[in-house]
Amino acid sequence: MVPTTACPLDCYDACRVVLDEKGRIKGDKTHPVTRGYLCPHLNHFEDQPRLTDPTYKGEVITMEEAYNLLIAQLQTTHPAKTLYYRGSGNVGVMQRVTEHFFGQFGAMGTRGSLCDGAGEAGIIAGRGVNYPLSPEMIDKSEVVIVWGRNPSVTHSHLLPILQTKTVIVIDPIAIPLAQKAQLHIQLKPHGDLALALLLSRFALIEGMEDTQFLDNYGSDYEEFYELTQTVRIKATLNTIGVSLGQIGDILALIRNKRTVILVGAGVQKYRNGADVVRAIDAFGAILGLLGKEGCGVSYLGNSLEGITLPFAACKHKMPKPTLDFSRFETVFIQGGNPLSQMPNTSKVEREFSQVPFKVYFGLYDNETSQASDLVIPAQTFLEKNDFRASYSDFTFQTMPQLRFSPIGISEYALAKILCDAFGLPLKEEVVYLDHFRAQIAVQEGIEYKKESPPIPYSDGFSTPCGNFEFMDEVELNVGQEEGFYLITPKSSHALNSQFSRKANAFFHPTCGFEAGKWVKISNKVGEVTLMVQYDAKIRPDCVLIYSGTPKINHLTPSQLSYEGEGAIYQELNVKVTPL
Ligand SMILES: Nc1nc2c(c(=O)[nH]1)N[C@H]1C(S)=C(S)[C@@H](COP(=O)(O)OP(=O)(O)OC[C@H]3O[C@@H](n4cnc5c(=O)[nH]c(N)nc54)[C@H](O)[C@@H]3O)O[C@H]1N2
Ligand SMILES: Nc1nc2c(c(=O)[nH]1)N[C@H]1C(S)=C(S)[C@@H](COP(=O)(O)OP(=O)(O)OC[C@H]3O[C@@H](n4cnc5c(=O)[nH]c(N)nc54)[C@H](O)[C@@H]3O)O[C@H]1N2
Ligand code: SF4
Ligand SMILES: [Mo]
């Protein structure tokens, strides 16, 4: 049998992977959704220069010396002055085994999110639990609204399914799907909350509501309707760059159709990100999309939903996006690159540099490894045992060790060394692997979570009252701001700060800056110098700078979303000056 595993990267697709007879990474052709196709990240995974040797203050040391230095440091640091920070470079569940050590040790952990936290808070407020819609369910729809998500870059295995659907795109950028879509609403960034409220209002005016669903599960929708009536129609539409005709077009395309709304991370990189996603969800609820076959609203789901974890967790946690590293004496960073990916890089750099002992445990050399004292190379997903779930379906795939490598250490092996040194309990690895394996049910050759709902929400909601809870107040700030709107989405060449990263800023050709020239981009948080590139698919009032672009987060504020403790990368506009 060909050995199979799954891609470990933080991506909607969760592709199944095989090693061919020469040991090369290939897609698994027998998988019904990922169908043997892998994206360039994994096709070129093994070309990436990886960290091979541990270092201490820039000098190569042995792995033994690295463990001893870490143990000695932890023995002299008060646990409360120790920070455990895990990024999402590898989304396998065994990544969490190191928290089993740090949690028992008494270290501070993190909560909240650099990623989807604001939007998830909006979903939880309405539904109680955050399930995605599987590709199979999306395939049963007739119309798909792609709202602040770019599947051509971030979820490419969905594209064949979308080919047969009526597609509506709501995005300030004419993303590849927008060019093929029946309708593209190229609204102003930040306009989604107003748009969702107006869509609900007009859906109710036109009698498109699902009265049976609302009677069963949405008793307070009338208050929500009143809320939508507080939005001034003409002025708001003008401000967000949408016409009344376009609202009518959206409603005409979805009337009496099985409709799916795919909501991405793009709509929620704002302080009110939870409200934005909750309002989009409420629009879906008015139409009765939740709990029906071939219908629904799907945000990035909680991949751990339905999985029990066997590990201890840190008892005390601080919000991740606004962490002040300088409060700690020892900081342990695993699988992340906060010096590039956290908001407000100059603050992060300053505070990080004040930490006496910084440990980086990862695969690649990057901003954070370079600023750390002790660097410990990790093993790749092919070299250790793991399992991965997905935030866009209900798979839970086995990732067995397929290779042995003399380089680096696995998360389990490092946790074992640390637990043994401090006399803390850790079971044999096989016990944890069996724990996860017991939560898998195989159907037609695919590994799924045992606890996955056939049709999410068909039995109602997990809110305290069991109903879908509509929002009853909202703060609409759709005023025009000075400068360019900053759009900072995902690049097809990078996985956040992993793989290829270029110092470019993309503008509409009418921007007035010369392509190929450097510009200073600044706001009250900081500044960055990037090279202008043209792209006619971008709104003239926006600048697009991909996630992972070196220094991009010098422009993003160290603040939390109002709900969900999420990062808010797109809250502030920027000024551009030619150099
Ligand atoms: N190739 C690749 N794939 C990835 C990643 C990667 O770095 N590279 N990262 C992974 C991770 S960590 C995540 S969280 C997912 C996220 O993947 P997605 O959910 O697709 O999120 P983004 O790419 O951040 O943004 C999606 C879209 O939102 C649009 N957008 C920006 N602002 C607004 C707005 O105000 N309103 C509306 N309506 N749209 C807006 C952007 O133009 C963009 O097209 O992707 C994962 N997949
Ligand atoms: N401006 C802007 N900033 C953003 C975003 C944005 O859209 N725009 N997106 C945000 C989002 S959605 C996310 S999820 C975060 C992601 O931010 P991070 O979680 O910091 O992720 P990466 O930058 O991809 O860094 C991952 C690191 O993990 C390490 N790694 C990979 N595999 C393994 C492994 O198996 N073991 C160990 N120990 N290490 C490993 C690699 O060395 C790699 O450098 O960035 C956020 N920051
Ligand atoms: S990054 Fe995503 S698309 Fe690429 S191989 Fe991994 S799961 Fe598949
Ligand atoms: Mo993310």
XYZ file of C-alpha atoms and ligand atoms in Angstrom:
682
model
C 0.000 0.000 0.000
C 1.223 3.526 -0.751
C 1.886 5.382 2.509
C -0.487 8.347 2.918
C -0.459 11.389 5.144
C -1.988 14.885 5.004
C -0.625 18.351 4.361
C 0.142 20.014 7.720
C -0.264 23.594 6.518
C -2.852 26.074 7.780
C -5.158 25.883 4.778
C -8.847 25.142 4.117
C -8.012 22.206 1.863
C -6.253 19.678 4.148
C -5.049 17.693 1.106
C -4.243 14.039 1.393
C -0.637 13.316 0.468
C 1.195 10.185 -0.703
C 4.887 9.447 -1.125
C 5.649 7.975 -4.539
C 8.126 5.140 -5.138
C 11.009 7.649 -5.059
C 9.776 9.061 -1.750
C 8.527 12.305 -3.360
C 5.463 14.175 -2.083
C 2.433 13.738 -4.377
C -1.295 14.318 -4.107
C -3.506 11.293 -3.473
C -5.510 10.680 -6.656
C -7.974 8.430 -4.838
C -9.189 11.284 -2.609
C -12.614 12.462 -3.848
C -12.132 16.151 -3.039
C -8.415 16.864 -3.211
C -8.078 14.487 -6.224
C -4.319 14.207 -6.417
C -3.674 17.903 -6.802
C -1.378 19.690 -4.371
C -0.568 23.381 -4.464
C 2.967 24.711 -5.079
C 3.643 25.023 -1.320
C 3.642 21.295 -0.871
C 4.965 20.444 -4.330
C 8.070 22.488 -3.434
C 8.046 21.734 0.292
C 11.313 19.834 0.173
C 13.121 22.590 -1.756
C 12.766 24.915 1.250
C 16.030 25.470 3.087
C 15.262 24.272 6.614
C 17.025 24.855 9.910
C 19.430 21.971 10.387
C 21.408 22.829 13.520
C 20.456 24.242 16.883
C 22.140 27.537 17.728
C 22.708 29.561 20.880
C 23.383 33.257 20.352
C 24.256 32.490 16.736
C 26.744 29.657 17.485
C 25.995 26.103 16.398
C 25.569 23.763 19.363
C 24.472 20.138 19.736
C 20.842 19.157 20.299
C 21.861 17.851 23.742
C 23.305 21.254 24.628
C 20.146 22.948 23.377
C 17.885 20.845 25.643
C 20.198 21.409 28.614
C 20.239 25.178 28.066
C 16.438 25.250 27.872
C 16.046 23.106 31.002
C 18.577 25.165 32.966
C 16.816 28.381 31.978
C 13.369 27.062 32.928
C 14.753 25.915 36.300
C 15.705 29.488 37.102
C 12.623 31.259 35.646
C 9.485 31.659 37.703
C 6.752 29.778 35.752
C 4.583 32.913 35.683
C 7.454 34.702 33.928
C 7.528 32.055 31.191
C 5.468 32.429 28.017
C 4.336 29.565 25.797
C 3.410 30.861 22.299
C 2.290 28.483 19.537
C 1.675 29.647 15.970
C -0.119 27.842 13.186
C 2.822 26.783 10.988
C 1.708 23.162 11.392
C -1.920 22.584 12.367
C -1.503 18.971 13.540
C -3.062 18.219 16.932
C 0.226 16.763 18.294
C 1.689 20.280 18.083
C -0.207 20.808 21.345
C 1.787 18.207 23.284
C 4.376 20.837 24.236
C 1.574 22.736 25.999
C 1.131 19.596 28.117
C 4.549 20.410 29.553
C 4.215 24.207 29.698
C 0.675 23.991 31.112
C 1.771 21.745 33.994
C 4.901 23.819 34.493
C 2.653 26.845 35.079
C 3.646 28.989 32.090
C 1.451 31.738 30.659
C -0.321 30.753 27.427
C -2.170 32.783 24.817
C -5.827 33.117 23.899
C -7.662 34.959 21.170
C -6.410 34.818 17.626
C -4.216 36.330 14.923
C -6.547 34.744 12.405
C -10.308 34.220 12.540
C -11.151 35.130 16.156
C -13.344 38.166 15.555
C -15.511 36.404 12.992
C -15.759 33.266 15.087
C -17.115 35.312 18.005
C -19.878 36.513 15.662
C -20.756 32.959 14.620
C -20.751 31.672 18.220
C -23.000 34.538 19.361
C -25.622 33.550 16.787
C -25.328 29.763 16.714
C -23.442 28.674 19.862
C -21.077 26.447 17.886
C -19.092 27.037 14.695
C -19.476 24.326 12.041
C -18.326 24.747 8.439
C -20.144 23.352 5.383
C -18.346 20.447 3.758
C -17.543 20.554 0.015
C -20.184 17.826 -0.458
C -22.821 20.143 1.034
C -21.664 23.127 -1.025
C -21.919 20.896 -4.092
C -25.669 20.531 -3.458
C -26.266 24.280 -3.661
C -27.354 26.281 -6.701
C -25.958 29.696 -5.784
C -22.760 30.463 -3.864
C -22.017 33.899 -2.444
C -18.261 34.201 -1.902
C -17.948 36.947 0.662
C -14.451 38.138 1.651
C -12.825 34.859 0.745
C -10.493 34.067 -2.143
C -10.812 30.336 -2.916
C -8.512 30.491 -5.978
C -5.666 31.224 -3.572
C -6.765 29.793 -0.240
C -9.160 26.928 -1.038
C -8.414 25.782 -4.563
C -10.099 22.382 -4.303
C -13.432 24.140 -4.079
C -13.070 25.621 -7.562
C -14.348 22.600 -9.556
C -17.463 22.594 -7.355
C -18.052 26.313 -7.866
C -17.777 25.953 -11.651
C -21.313 24.653 -11.931
C -22.891 27.242 -9.606
C -24.233 30.733 -9.954
C -21.488 32.685 -8.175
C -21.772 36.099 -6.515
C -18.542 37.662 -5.238
C -18.483 40.419 -2.611
C -14.911 41.684 -2.412
C -13.089 45.023 -2.917
C -10.724 43.132 -5.250
C -11.785 41.550 -8.539
C -10.431 38.168 -7.369
C -10.118 35.465 -10.074
C -13.588 34.114 -9.214
C -15.103 37.581 -9.655
C -14.172 37.533 -13.310
C -16.252 34.386 -13.865
C -19.023 35.280 -11.419
C -22.563 36.279 -12.445
C -22.220 39.275 -10.144
C -19.314 41.009 -8.466
C -20.005 43.621 -5.811
C -16.721 45.517 -5.539
C -17.694 47.275 -2.340
C -15.499 49.514 -0.232
C -13.537 47.669 2.448
C -15.339 47.828 5.786
C -18.734 48.098 4.052
C -19.920 44.564 4.756
C -21.823 45.174 7.976
C -23.984 47.818 6.313
C -24.435 45.654 3.224
C -25.525 42.619 5.268
C -28.041 44.690 7.232
C -29.461 46.216 4.061
C -29.709 42.819 2.355
C -31.693 41.503 5.335
C -33.936 44.542 5.292
C -34.752 44.228 1.602
C -35.136 40.440 1.825
C -37.812 41.036 4.472
C -39.457 43.803 2.429
C -39.606 41.441 -0.536
C -41.052 38.617 1.578
C -38.054 36.334 1.096
C -37.868 35.327 4.769
C -38.297 31.693 5.783
C -41.210 32.006 8.208
C -41.073 28.391 9.291
C -37.384 28.655 10.248
C -37.968 31.978 11.988
C -40.963 30.612 13.930
C -38.927 27.603 15.063
C -35.559 29.161 15.702
C -35.548 32.909 15.237
C -38.232 34.427 17.407
C -36.368 37.688 17.933
C -35.911 38.452 14.238
C -38.388 41.314 14.373
C -36.077 43.301 16.641
C -33.331 42.592 14.164
C -35.571 43.891 11.384
C -36.036 47.105 13.380
C -32.279 47.346 13.695
C -31.864 47.060 9.921
C -34.347 49.923 9.543
C -32.004 52.277 11.394
C -29.538 52.097 8.463
C -29.964 55.104 6.169
C -30.315 53.543 2.736
C -29.055 56.087 0.235
C -26.258 57.622 2.275
C -24.986 54.206 3.376
C -25.039 52.711 -0.116
C -23.110 55.718 -1.396
C -20.503 55.356 1.309
C -19.936 51.627 0.758
C -19.947 51.867 -3.032
C -22.971 49.658 -3.703
C -26.113 50.566 -5.673
C -29.721 49.776 -4.885
C -29.802 47.906 -8.203
C -27.010 45.610 -7.019
C -28.935 44.780 -3.829
C -31.875 43.847 -6.071
C -29.591 41.778 -8.308
C -28.254 39.747 -5.362
C -31.760 39.052 -4.079
C -33.023 38.137 -7.568
C -30.200 35.618 -8.053
C -30.807 33.823 -4.744
C -34.620 33.918 -4.610
C -35.961 30.362 -4.143
C -32.483 28.935 -4.749
C -30.426 26.661 -2.540
C -27.841 29.203 -1.468
C -24.531 28.925 0.343
C -22.643 31.932 1.704
C -18.896 31.298 2.047
C -17.509 33.900 4.416
C -13.733 34.338 4.620
C -11.281 36.005 6.927
C -11.278 39.176 4.783
C -14.480 40.668 6.201
C -13.409 40.505 9.852
C -9.981 42.136 10.074
C -11.671 45.054 11.819
C -12.588 46.022 15.376
C -16.232 45.196 14.654
C -15.316 41.959 12.812
C -17.628 39.879 15.039
C -20.621 42.051 14.159
C -19.797 41.863 10.452
C -19.840 38.072 10.419
C -22.853 37.938 12.731
C -24.791 40.243 10.402
C -23.918 38.122 7.344
C -25.011 35.055 9.319
C -28.247 36.829 10.254
C -28.951 37.474 6.559
C -28.544 33.723 5.989
C -30.857 33.011 8.922
C -33.578 35.368 7.613
C -33.514 33.354 4.371
C -33.635 30.119 6.426
C -30.346 28.819 5.001
C -29.082 27.246 8.239
C -29.767 23.548 8.843
C -30.936 22.774 5.283
C -29.322 20.544 2.713
C -27.380 22.430 0.044
C -27.704 25.696 1.978
C -25.902 27.517 4.754
C -23.413 30.108 5.840
C -19.882 28.777 6.202
C -17.105 30.707 7.878
C -13.747 29.209 8.872
C -15.060 26.431 11.138
C -13.564 25.425 14.463
C -11.406 22.501 13.367
C -11.220 21.128 16.928
C -15.016 20.980 17.305
C -15.943 17.408 18.257
C -12.364 16.400 19.132
C -11.290 15.847 22.730
C -7.712 16.738 23.598
C -5.662 14.595 25.981
C -3.226 17.358 26.940
C -2.964 19.803 29.815
C -3.359 23.441 28.794
C -1.938 26.654 30.223
C -4.238 27.814 33.027
C -3.480 31.486 32.561
C -3.626 33.066 29.150
C -3.182 36.504 27.627
C -4.653 37.815 24.347
C -2.270 36.905 21.541
C -2.550 39.899 19.175
C -1.556 42.429 21.852
C 0.955 40.336 23.833
C 3.671 42.259 25.616
C 6.668 39.896 25.448
C 8.745 42.142 27.722
C 6.714 40.948 30.742
C 8.466 37.587 30.513
C 11.934 36.251 31.304
C 11.670 33.198 29.075
C 9.623 33.066 25.887
C 9.117 29.821 23.959
C 7.889 30.289 20.374
C 6.794 27.212 18.453
C 5.531 26.995 14.870
C 5.052 30.712 14.429
C 6.757 33.901 13.351
C 5.327 36.636 15.593
C 7.985 39.160 14.549
C 6.398 39.154 11.110
C 2.799 38.033 11.676
C 1.682 39.794 14.854
C 0.305 43.316 14.464
C 2.496 46.346 15.216
C 5.894 44.864 14.442
C 7.952 47.713 15.896
C 6.224 47.259 19.273
C 6.687 43.471 19.051
C 10.369 43.810 18.092
C 11.025 46.253 20.928
C 9.299 44.165 23.581
C 10.706 40.874 22.284
C 14.261 42.238 22.423
C 13.828 42.937 26.156
C 13.235 39.258 26.966
C 16.398 37.752 28.527
C 15.888 34.256 27.037
C 13.982 33.714 23.783
C 13.553 30.249 22.321
C 12.448 29.597 18.742
C 11.340 26.075 17.855
C 10.542 25.872 14.143
C 11.388 24.650 10.676
C 12.676 27.773 8.978
C 14.956 30.709 9.576
C 12.874 33.897 9.823
C 12.515 37.214 11.675
C 11.731 35.447 14.952
C 14.506 32.851 14.772
C 16.952 35.653 14.023
C 15.882 37.596 17.101
C 15.961 34.535 19.402
C 18.735 33.324 21.700
C 18.169 29.611 21.371
C 17.007 28.090 18.072
C 15.835 24.474 18.028
C 15.070 22.888 14.624
C 11.776 21.016 14.376
C 11.049 17.901 12.344
C 8.792 18.091 9.315
C 5.358 16.473 9.149
C 6.883 13.509 7.288
C 9.191 12.761 10.197
C 6.718 12.509 13.090
C 3.290 11.156 14.020
C 0.272 13.417 13.967
C -3.392 13.939 12.995
C -5.039 16.935 11.411
C -8.551 18.268 11.299
C -9.826 20.927 8.906
C -11.677 24.222 9.200
C -13.651 23.642 6.016
C -14.879 20.066 6.424
C -15.203 17.269 8.976
C -12.105 15.236 8.059
C -9.670 14.150 10.751
C -6.722 12.561 8.994
C -3.887 10.368 10.220
C -0.399 11.705 9.552
C 1.932 8.810 10.340
C 5.679 9.142 10.425
C 6.885 8.209 6.937
C 10.585 9.004 7.284
C 13.402 9.103 9.786
C 15.569 12.175 9.916
C 18.713 13.001 11.858
C 17.648 16.661 11.830
C 15.598 18.364 14.526
C 13.188 17.003 17.099
C 9.462 16.315 17.152
C 7.098 18.174 19.487
C 6.414 14.964 21.395
C 10.116 14.157 21.889
C 10.839 17.683 23.131
C 7.856 17.575 25.498
C 9.160 14.231 26.815
C 12.615 15.640 27.560
C 11.087 18.628 29.376
C 8.511 16.609 31.339
C 11.190 14.107 32.433
C 13.521 16.902 33.528
C 10.813 18.459 35.726
C 9.219 15.215 36.944
C 5.922 16.017 35.217
C 3.738 13.228 33.831
C 3.603 12.526 30.090
C 2.216 9.297 28.669
C 3.841 7.235 25.931
C 3.294 8.771 22.502
C 1.229 5.782 21.395
C -1.359 6.539 24.100
C -2.021 9.985 22.615
C -2.017 8.644 19.071
C -4.551 5.989 20.074
C -6.633 8.678 21.785
C -6.880 10.608 18.516
C -7.251 7.532 16.327
C -10.276 6.474 18.378
C -12.012 9.691 17.279
C -11.837 8.825 13.573
C -14.552 7.111 11.552
C -13.618 5.984 8.034
C -16.248 6.381 5.321
C -15.485 5.377 1.753
C -11.771 5.579 2.421
C -11.869 9.056 3.991
C -11.119 9.703 7.653
C -13.771 11.855 9.343
C -14.373 12.960 12.905
C -16.742 10.529 14.598
C -18.819 13.403 15.898
C -19.744 15.272 12.734
C -23.239 16.514 11.967
C -24.640 15.315 8.603
C -26.360 18.678 8.107
C -25.040 21.308 10.534
C -27.793 22.936 12.673
C -30.601 20.729 11.347
C -31.353 19.966 15.030
C -31.195 23.591 16.108
C -28.551 25.670 17.788
C -26.259 25.439 20.801
C -27.035 28.911 22.128
C -28.405 29.114 25.689
C -31.993 29.405 24.354
C -31.538 26.865 21.547
C -32.495 29.469 18.935
C -30.485 31.398 16.377
C -29.743 34.615 18.250
C -30.038 37.733 16.130
C -28.045 40.812 17.075
C -30.091 43.612 18.587
C -27.610 46.453 18.548
C -24.836 47.450 16.268
C -22.375 50.261 15.758
C -22.118 51.326 12.134
C -19.078 53.407 11.315
C -19.008 53.595 7.560
C -17.534 57.078 7.325
C -14.978 57.872 4.638
C -11.426 57.853 5.962
C -8.364 59.644 4.622
C -5.762 57.727 2.639
C -5.799 54.271 1.092
C -7.672 51.336 2.589
C -5.175 48.625 3.505
C -6.122 45.166 2.198
C -3.855 42.439 3.544
C -5.006 38.990 2.328
C -3.239 35.712 1.501
C -0.780 35.232 -1.344
C -0.632 32.253 -3.689
C 3.157 32.179 -3.265
C 3.285 32.099 0.520
C 1.574 30.469 3.482
C 1.636 33.519 5.732
C 5.385 33.989 6.332
C 6.400 30.557 5.014
C 7.772 30.135 1.453
C 8.106 33.014 -1.035
C 7.762 36.598 0.264
C 8.161 39.694 -1.894
C 8.379 43.373 -0.879
C 5.539 44.599 -3.111
C 2.492 46.804 -2.673
C -0.245 46.505 -5.304
C -2.197 49.511 -6.581
C -4.699 50.283 -9.318
C -2.802 51.660 -12.368
C -4.499 55.052 -11.876
C -2.892 55.449 -8.413
C -0.398 58.064 -9.602
C 2.678 56.151 -8.399
C 5.067 54.635 -10.892
C 5.231 50.838 -11.160
C 8.630 49.431 -10.161
C 9.380 52.445 -7.931
C 9.631 52.385 -4.133
C 7.080 54.188 -1.973
C 6.809 54.866 1.721
C 3.547 53.569 3.148
C 2.719 54.873 6.606
C 0.085 55.504 9.239
C 0.104 56.295 12.941
C 1.430 52.812 13.794
C 4.534 52.886 11.586
C 5.895 52.778 8.065
C 7.269 50.413 5.463
C 9.009 50.865 2.112
C 7.657 48.678 -0.692
C 7.810 48.496 -4.485
C 4.741 49.587 -6.451
C 3.110 46.979 -8.669
C -0.015 47.599 -10.733
C -3.112 45.488 -10.662
C -6.290 46.749 -12.322
C -8.333 44.331 -10.219
C -7.861 46.492 -7.138
C -10.183 49.375 -6.227
C -8.415 52.698 -6.815
C -8.861 53.632 -3.133
C -7.072 50.494 -1.850
C -3.515 49.216 -1.501
C -3.044 45.451 -1.331
C -0.112 44.072 0.670
C -0.083 40.310 1.130
C 0.236 38.535 4.465
C 3.867 37.520 4.861
C 5.217 40.593 3.029
C 8.265 41.570 5.089
C 7.389 44.420 7.502
C 3.701 44.650 6.514
C 2.657 44.544 10.148
C 4.488 47.797 10.847
C 1.167 49.250 9.614
C -1.282 47.246 11.714
C -2.440 48.264 15.188
C -1.894 46.415 18.438
C -5.567 46.330 19.326
C -8.177 43.624 19.750
C -11.469 43.226 17.959
C -14.384 44.277 20.192
C -15.314 40.618 20.524
C -13.237 37.474 20.026
C -9.824 38.940 20.921
C -8.831 38.896 17.261
C -6.207 40.944 15.421
C -7.540 43.838 13.336
C -5.112 44.181 10.437
C -7.273 46.383 8.211
C -8.640 48.879 10.720
C -6.314 51.733 9.787
C -5.860 53.419 6.429
C -2.430 54.327 5.104
C -0.715 57.275 3.422
C 1.567 56.677 0.446
C 4.568 58.873 -0.439
C 6.833 58.326 -3.450
C 10.531 58.057 -2.583
N -2.007 30.330 -0.559
C -2.335 30.549 0.719
N -3.409 29.920 1.266
C -3.743 30.164 2.560
C -2.979 31.028 3.378
C -1.845 31.678 2.780
O -1.132 32.470 3.427
N -1.565 31.414 1.452
N -3.330 31.253 4.677
C -4.292 30.353 5.319
C -4.910 31.021 6.474
S -3.952 31.166 7.872
C -6.179 31.513 6.462
S -6.814 32.222 7.881
C -7.017 31.416 5.273
C -7.783 32.726 4.963
O -8.210 32.731 3.652
P -9.411 33.699 3.162
O -10.608 33.434 3.996
O -9.546 33.527 1.693
O -8.905 35.144 3.623
P -7.981 36.327 3.031
O -7.088 35.844 1.942
O -7.342 36.946 4.199
O -9.031 37.373 2.434
C -9.989 36.941 1.516
C -10.564 38.038 0.681
O -11.143 39.062 1.497
C -11.100 40.248 0.751
N -11.355 41.415 1.630
C -10.472 42.199 2.285
N -11.120 43.167 2.963
C -12.441 42.998 2.730
C -13.620 43.677 3.148
O -13.592 44.647 3.917
N -14.803 43.183 2.687
C -14.886 42.120 1.848
N -16.078 41.723 1.448
N -13.786 41.468 1.437
C -12.584 41.884 1.885
C -9.723 40.212 0.132
O -9.668 41.064 -1.010
C -9.570 38.736 -0.224
O -9.918 38.486 -1.569
O -6.227 31.073 4.140
C -5.393 29.944 4.348
N -4.852 29.555 3.075
N -0.783 41.560 7.694
C -1.290 40.352 7.958
N -0.856 39.664 9.018
C -1.358 38.434 9.290
C -2.366 37.891 8.467
C -2.824 38.629 7.351
O -3.699 38.174 6.579
N -2.255 39.857 7.117
N -2.888 36.663 8.752
C -2.865 36.210 10.124
C -3.244 34.792 10.158
S -4.771 34.409 9.500
C -2.465 33.846 10.674
S -3.080 32.248 10.836
C -1.108 34.182 11.198
C -0.055 33.095 10.936
O 1.135 33.445 11.578
P 2.092 32.322 12.211
O 1.312 31.364 13.019
O 3.214 33.039 12.856
O 2.518 31.473 10.902
P 3.718 31.544 9.858
O 4.116 32.922 9.548
O 3.243 30.750 8.712
O 4.944 30.831 10.607
C 4.924 29.489 10.784
C 6.281 28.974 11.253
O 6.035 27.665 11.772
C 7.188 26.896 11.640
N 6.775 25.489 11.450
C 6.223 24.917 10.367
N 5.971 23.607 10.588
C 6.386 23.339 11.852
C 6.402 22.169 12.666
O 5.977 21.083 12.258
N 6.871 22.313 13.934
C 7.351 23.489 14.426
N 7.803 23.548 15.667
N 7.373 24.607 13.661
C 6.894 24.536 12.397
C 7.962 27.439 10.465
O 9.288 27.634 10.870
C 7.266 28.778 10.134
O 8.196 29.824 10.047
O -0.640 35.396 10.583
C -1.519 36.466 10.820
N -0.914 37.720 10.363
S -1.356 24.136 1.445
Fe -3.523 23.660 1.151
S -3.798 23.328 -1.087
Fe -1.596 23.241 -0.602
S -1.211 21.054 -0.375
Fe -1.573 21.930 1.676
S -3.751 21.630 2.073
Fe -3.419 21.343 -0.134
Mo -5.143 32.093 9.568
